[in-house]
Structures are given as C-alpha cells and as structure tokens.
Amino acid sequence: MATRQLTVDRERSTERIGRDVETLSGPRYTSSDEAIRRYAYTPEYRNTLDYFIRELESLGFERYEDPVGTLVARNRPRGEPVFGVGSHCDSNRNGGRYDGTLGVVAALEICRLNEELGLGLPLQLVSFLEEEGSGFGQMLLGSRIMAGRVTEEELREGFRAVDDGRSFWEHAEEAGYDPGRWQESARVLDDLYGWIELHIEQARVLQDTQKRIGVVDAIAGYVHSDVTVHGRSDHAGATPMGLRLDAGLVAAECMLKLERLAKAAGEGTVGTVGELALTPNLINAVPGTARFSLDVRGPNEEAFRRVTRNLAAFAEEAARRRGMTAEYRERQALSPVALSGGIVGALQAAAEGSGEPFVRMHSGAAHDTMSIAGRVPSAMVFVPCRDGISHSPEEEADPADAALGAEIMLNAINTLSAGTR
Ligand code: HGY
Ligand code: MN
Ligand code: MN
C-alpha cells in the first residue's frame, strides 16, 4: 500500500538548516580565518560534534561515540532496527561551509521533522570521523574503520598526523578514545535497515541542467598514492644544467603525463596531483627530492587502475633516464560502488512526489556511503552547489535545496519503514 506523501514546512526547515550552517561557520568551529578547517581531535571539531549532540539530545536521542570518535545518535535502544542518516562534519583543510556538514545538518532536520510530525520513524544519525583525511592524510578513515577496511598496524603505526607526524593511535588515545576497540566500530551498522546521505554535488550537473535534486545510484572508485623522486640537491647558481639531478623536473614530467593518461582513458576517468613537496624547497637550491600525491578516480576500476599503474611505471622510467630513482606507494584504494536499487527507487518515488526537478546520477566524489554500502542498503541525495565549487571557502549551496532533500529523504524513509512501527 503506497504511503501518503508527507509535505513539510520547507520554509521552517530552510531557516533551521541555514541557521545550523551559519553557526557552524563561526570561529569556534574552524581553525582558519579564510576557510572552514576542522578535523579529528581538534577543539574546533569537538565543538562541532558538541553542537550536534546538544541538538540531538534536545530531541531525546541517545548518543555515543564509537571507539575512535564517530558520532552516533539514535531514538531507539541499541539492538532495535533503525534507518541511518548522516554524513561527515570534518572539513577539507581549505574547506567550505557545506561539504559534509550540510548532510549532517539535513539528517538533524529529519530527526526534528520526525518528532514534530509524530512519524515515529526509528532513526540513527551518524557523523563519520575524518572523511576528508585532513588530520591523517587518509580519506574516509572513520567509515573505513567501521567497514574493517584498515589494519591495526596502519592505525598504530602507518597513519601519521599531517601536523606532527605522530600516529593515529596516539592522537585517538590522547583525545580520550579507545582505539584498541576499533573493531567494535562495525557494530554501529548492526541495526541499520537502510542508509541515506545527503551531500552537495561538488560538480555542476544539477546547476547546468536546472535540477534541484540528484538521486545518486553509484559512486566512483579511486586510488590515492604518492610518488617520491630521489635526485640531488645542488646550488641553483653554480651547478651547470648538465650536471643536475633535479627531482622537480621528473615530477613536472609526471604531472603532464598523468593529464594525458587520464584524458586518454576516458570513461569519466580523472587524475590529479594535489600535493607537491620539493626538498629543500628553497629558491636557490636544486630540488633533491620531490614527493607528489596521486588521486586517480572513475566509475571504471580497470581504467583508473591502469592509469595509476602506467603513471607509476612512467615515473620510474623518467627518473632513470635522468640518473635518478622514483618510488611509488599506494595510500589506499576503494572500488566503485553501485548503490541499493530499493533505496534509490524509494528516493526517486519521493522526488517525483515532491514535484521538483530531479535527476538520477553518479557521484565522482568519494563519500562515506561507499564504506558502508556493502553492509547496509544505501543511497545518496545530491543538492546543487554554485558552479560545482567545493574544497574551497567559495563553496555555496542553498539551504532551501537541503530542506527539499530532507523532505524527500523523510518520505523515502517513511515508505521503507512501513511495518517497523
Ligand atoms: O575527495 C573526496 O572525494 C571527498 O570530498 N573527500
Ligand atoms: Mn564530503
Ligand atoms: Mn570533501
């Protein structure tokens, strides 16, 4: 039997969502004057979690943090089936107000609406630790821990803080968590019969096609890795060009090669060198070492892994030709994810019921939903962001679109929860 279409007071939801985002853009919630910058185990991140905790506790939710700091809040006792909503509220180091945070705020708004409308939906809100990887260089870290896609050795030793080089384990303990119980994080997913994450699109398909909502049915996979080129640091003035082992030149050749490989691969494959570190990084010294990151993604795993393999081989050869060496090291990789047809179908029906323009689409950006979709039927909802700008303080989105997204998610969850109340 079709459940009735719920309509919410979108004005009120828009106002509350706008207020939440505005508050979380204030100085207590970011360590940067120019951008939103907050990540695991920092005071600004703690303040952000505490903001959501106060709001959720005022709704009567029971909340806890998993052994490493992912926030979980539920309106049913543990062990009872619940539907999951949420995203992440940490940010890119040069972040905007909306990436991740808008999804947690929309999830909070769904929790409010559920109470106000007396729907009695069983809900669990999750805000994942370290989605951006700003603290330890490891994207989707909290949800990968929850999915068991890390090793204890990586948590104890391999994953090091960008700021001080100390281990994830040390930082988690210092922040009062119990990383020794990291495998218990998986239990957060035990009671979930579905999951939906709202997120800004971070591209411009919705804007260019005048749609307000994207119903996301697949997420591109990625490989994150580093190449380190070993040359020799020399005097920039006294060293003839023919005697140099300039590691920076090999990095430069690789960056252009990556562009050619990604373009040639097609099928939506993309490649980016986002980090480049020259040592000693001085105006009057030939770079002896160059370390650069690789972010290679796409919906076709064979295509983006081939690009990565070919770039690694090219780097070694380009270095050898110049009398240097280069080493390639993978940080992490996730396969592309097809999302749940049942959840996508319920979202599509709810979007149709809203009467607002929407489109089915894939995500080129990575999201925590990738980590949990293997265990919980999952899907995502996108809202537009201006000109697709993200990972930038210029990021802009409209709380009214998020209010519409919350209404659509509420309808989908209501349909998917028939028989649970
Ligand atoms: O980079 C990503 O895909 C995500 O925004 N962290
Ligand atoms: Mn995000
Ligand atoms: Mn992001």
JSON list of N, CA, C and O in Angstrom, two decimals, residues 285-304:
[
{"chain": "A", "resi": 285, "resn": "ALA", "atom": "N", "xyz": [68.14, 26.50, -4.45]},
{"chain": "A", "resi": 285, "resn": "ALA", "atom": "CA", "xyz": [68.65, 25.12, -4.35]},
{"chain": "A", "resi": 285, "resn": "ALA", "atom": "C", "xyz": [67.89, 24.23, -5.32]},
{"chain": "A", "resi": 285, "resn": "ALA", "atom": "O", "xyz": [66.65, 24.27, -5.40]},
{"chain": "A", "resi": 286, "resn": "VAL", "atom": "N", "xyz": [68.62, 23.45, -6.08]},
{"chain": "A", "resi": 286, "resn": "VAL", "atom": "CA", "xyz": [68.00, 22.45, -6.98]},
{"chain": "A", "resi": 286, "resn": "VAL", "atom": "C", "xyz": [67.29, 21.41, -6.11]},
{"chain": "A", "resi": 286, "resn": "VAL", "atom": "O", "xyz": [67.89, 20.88, -5.16]},
{"chain": "A", "resi": 287, "resn": "PRO", "atom": "N", "xyz": [66.03, 21.09, -6.40]},
{"chain": "A", "resi": 287, "resn": "PRO", "atom": "CA", "xyz": [65.32, 20.14, -5.53]},
{"chain": "A", "resi": 287, "resn": "PRO", "atom": "C", "xyz": [65.95, 18.74, -5.59]},
{"chain": "A", "resi": 287, "resn": "PRO", "atom": "O", "xyz": [66.07, 18.16, -6.67]},
{"chain": "A", "resi": 288, "resn": "GLY", "atom": "N", "xyz": [66.34, 18.23, -4.42]},
{"chain": "A", "resi": 288, "resn": "GLY", "atom": "CA", "xyz": [66.94, 16.89, -4.37]},
{"chain": "A", "resi": 288, "resn": "GLY", "atom": "C", "xyz": [65.88, 15.82, -4.29]},
{"chain": "A", "resi": 288, "resn": "GLY", "atom": "O", "xyz": [66.06, 14.69, -4.72]},
{"chain": "A", "resi": 289, "resn": "THR", "atom": "N", "xyz": [64.73, 16.19, -3.71]},
{"chain": "A", "resi": 289, "resn": "THR", "atom": "CA", "xyz": [63.63, 15.21, -3.58]},
{"chain": "A", "resi": 289, "resn": "THR", "atom": "C", "xyz": [62.33, 15.89, -3.98]},
{"chain": "A", "resi": 289, "resn": "THR", "atom": "O", "xyz": [62.15, 17.10, -3.73]},
{"chain": "A", "resi": 290, "resn": "ALA", "atom": "N", "xyz": [61.48, 15.11, -4.63]},
{"chain": "A", "resi": 290, "resn": "ALA", "atom": "CA", "xyz": [60.13, 15.62, -4.95]},
{"chain": "A", "resi": 290, "resn": "ALA", "atom": "C", "xyz": [59.14, 14.52, -4.57]},
{"chain": "A", "resi": 290, "resn": "ALA", "atom": "O", "xyz": [59.30, 13.37, -4.99]},
{"chain": "A", "resi": 291, "resn": "ARG", "atom": "N", "xyz": [58.19, 14.89, -3.70]},
{"chain": "A", "resi": 291, "resn": "ARG", "atom": "CA", "xyz": [57.13, 13.93, -3.36]},
{"chain": "A", "resi": 291, "resn": "ARG", "atom": "C", "xyz": [55.83, 14.51, -3.86]},
{"chain": "A", "resi": 291, "resn": "ARG", "atom": "O", "xyz": [55.50, 15.65, -3.57]},
{"chain": "A", "resi": 292, "resn": "PHE", "atom": "N", "xyz": [55.08, 13.73, -4.65]},
{"chain": "A", "resi": 292, "resn": "PHE", "atom": "CA", "xyz": [53.78, 14.25, -5.09]},
{"chain": "A", "resi": 292, "resn": "PHE", "atom": "C", "xyz": [52.71, 13.18, -4.92]},
{"chain": "A", "resi": 292, "resn": "PHE", "atom": "O", "xyz": [53.00, 11.97, -4.92]},
{"chain": "A", "resi": 293, "resn": "SER", "atom": "N", "xyz": [51.47, 13.66, -4.71]},
{"chain": "A", "resi": 293, "resn": "SER", "atom": "CA", "xyz": [50.35, 12.73, -4.47]},
{"chain": "A", "resi": 293, "resn": "SER", "atom": "C", "xyz": [49.66, 12.42, -5.81]},
{"chain": "A", "resi": 293, "resn": "SER", "atom": "O", "xyz": [49.72, 13.21, -6.75]},
{"chain": "A", "resi": 294, "resn": "LEU", "atom": "N", "xyz": [49.00, 11.26, -5.85]},
{"chain": "A", "resi": 294, "resn": "LEU", "atom": "CA", "xyz": [48.16, 10.88, -6.99]},
{"chain": "A", "resi": 294, "resn": "LEU", "atom": "C", "xyz": [46.76, 10.61, -6.49]},
{"chain": "A", "resi": 294, "resn": "LEU", "atom": "O", "xyz": [46.58, 9.85, -5.53]},
{"chain": "A", "resi": 295, "resn": "ASP", "atom": "N", "xyz": [45.79, 11.24, -7.14]},
{"chain": "A", "resi": 295, "resn": "ASP", "atom": "CA", "xyz": [44.37, 10.97, -6.86]},
{"chain": "A", "resi": 295, "resn": "ASP", "atom": "C", "xyz": [43.77, 10.62, -8.22]},
{"chain": "A", "resi": 295, "resn": "ASP", "atom": "O", "xyz": [43.65, 11.49, -9.08]},
{"chain": "A", "resi": 296, "resn": "VAL", "atom": "N", "xyz": [43.53, 9.33, -8.43]},
{"chain": "A", "resi": 296, "resn": "VAL", "atom": "CA", "xyz": [43.04, 8.87, -9.74]},
{"chain": "A", "resi": 296, "resn": "VAL", "atom": "C", "xyz": [41.72, 8.14, -9.51]},
{"chain": "A", "resi": 296, "resn": "VAL", "atom": "O", "xyz": [41.64, 7.26, -8.65]},
{"chain": "A", "resi": 297, "resn": "ARG", "atom": "N", "xyz": [40.66, 8.57, -10.24]},
{"chain": "A", "resi": 297, "resn": "ARG", "atom": "CA", "xyz": [39.33, 8.06, -9.93]},
{"chain": "A", "resi": 297, "resn": "ARG", "atom": "C", "xyz": [38.53, 7.78, -11.20]},
{"chain": "A", "resi": 297, "resn": "ARG", "atom": "O", "xyz": [38.88, 8.25, -12.29]},
{"chain": "A", "resi": 298, "resn": "GLY", "atom": "N", "xyz": [37.40, 7.10, -11.01]},
{"chain": "A", "resi": 298, "resn": "GLY", "atom": "CA", "xyz": [36.47, 6.94, -12.12]},
{"chain": "A", "resi": 298, "resn": "GLY", "atom": "C", "xyz": [35.46, 5.85, -11.83]},
{"chain": "A", "resi": 298, "resn": "GLY", "atom": "O", "xyz": [35.61, 5.11, -10.85]},
{"chain": "A", "resi": 299, "resn": "PRO", "atom": "N", "xyz": [34.45, 5.73, -12.67]},
{"chain": "A", "resi": 299, "resn": "PRO", "atom": "CA", "xyz": [33.44, 4.68, -12.49]},
{"chain": "A", "resi": 299, "resn": "PRO", "atom": "C", "xyz": [33.94, 3.31, -12.99]},
{"chain": "A", "resi": 299, "resn": "PRO", "atom": "O", "xyz": [33.39, 2.28, -12.63]},
{"chain": "A", "resi": 300, "resn": "ASN", "atom": "N", "xyz": [35.02, 3.34, -13.81]},
{"chain": "A", "resi": 300, "resn": "ASN", "atom": "CA", "xyz": [35.55, 2.08, -14.37]},
{"chain": "A", "resi": 300, "resn": "ASN", "atom": "C", "xyz": [36.87, 1.75, -13.70]},
{"chain": "A", "resi": 300, "resn": "ASN", "atom": "O", "xyz": [37.90, 2.40, -13.96]},
{"chain": "A", "resi": 301, "resn": "GLU", "atom": "N", "xyz": [36.86, 0.75, -12.82]},
{"chain": "A", "resi": 301, "resn": "GLU", "atom": "CA", "xyz": [38.03, 0.46, -12.00]},
{"chain": "A", "resi": 301, "resn": "GLU", "atom": "C", "xyz": [39.24, 0.05, -12.82]},
{"chain": "A", "resi": 301, "resn": "GLU", "atom": "O", "xyz": [40.36, 0.51, -12.57]},
{"chain": "A", "resi": 302, "resn": "GLU", "atom": "N", "xyz": [39.03, -0.77, -13.87]},
{"chain": "A", "resi": 302, "resn": "GLU", "atom": "CA", "xyz": [40.16, -1.19, -14.68]},
{"chain": "A", "resi": 302, "resn": "GLU", "atom": "C", "xyz": [40.81, 0.05, -15.32]},
{"chain": "A", "resi": 302, "resn": "GLU", "atom": "O", "xyz": [42.01, 0.21, -15.32]},
{"chain": "A", "resi": 303, "resn": "ALA", "atom": "N", "xyz": [39.99, 1.00, -15.75]},
{"chain": "A", "resi": 303, "resn": "ALA", "atom": "CA", "xyz": [40.54, 2.20, -16.41]},
{"chain": "A", "resi": 303, "resn": "ALA", "atom": "C", "xyz": [41.37, 3.02, -15.44]},
{"chain": "A", "resi": 303, "resn": "ALA", "atom": "O", "xyz": [42.52, 3.40, -15.75]},
{"chain": "A", "resi": 304, "resn": "PHE", "atom": "N", "xyz": [40.85, 3.30, -14.24]},
{"chain": "A", "resi": 304, "resn": "PHE", "atom": "CA", "xyz": [41.64, 4.18, -13.37]},
{"chain": "A", "resi": 304, "resn": "PHE", "atom": "C", "xyz": [42.83, 3.46, -12.73]},
{"chain": "A", "resi": 304, "resn": "PHE", "atom": "O", "xyz": [43.88, 4.08, -12.49]}
]
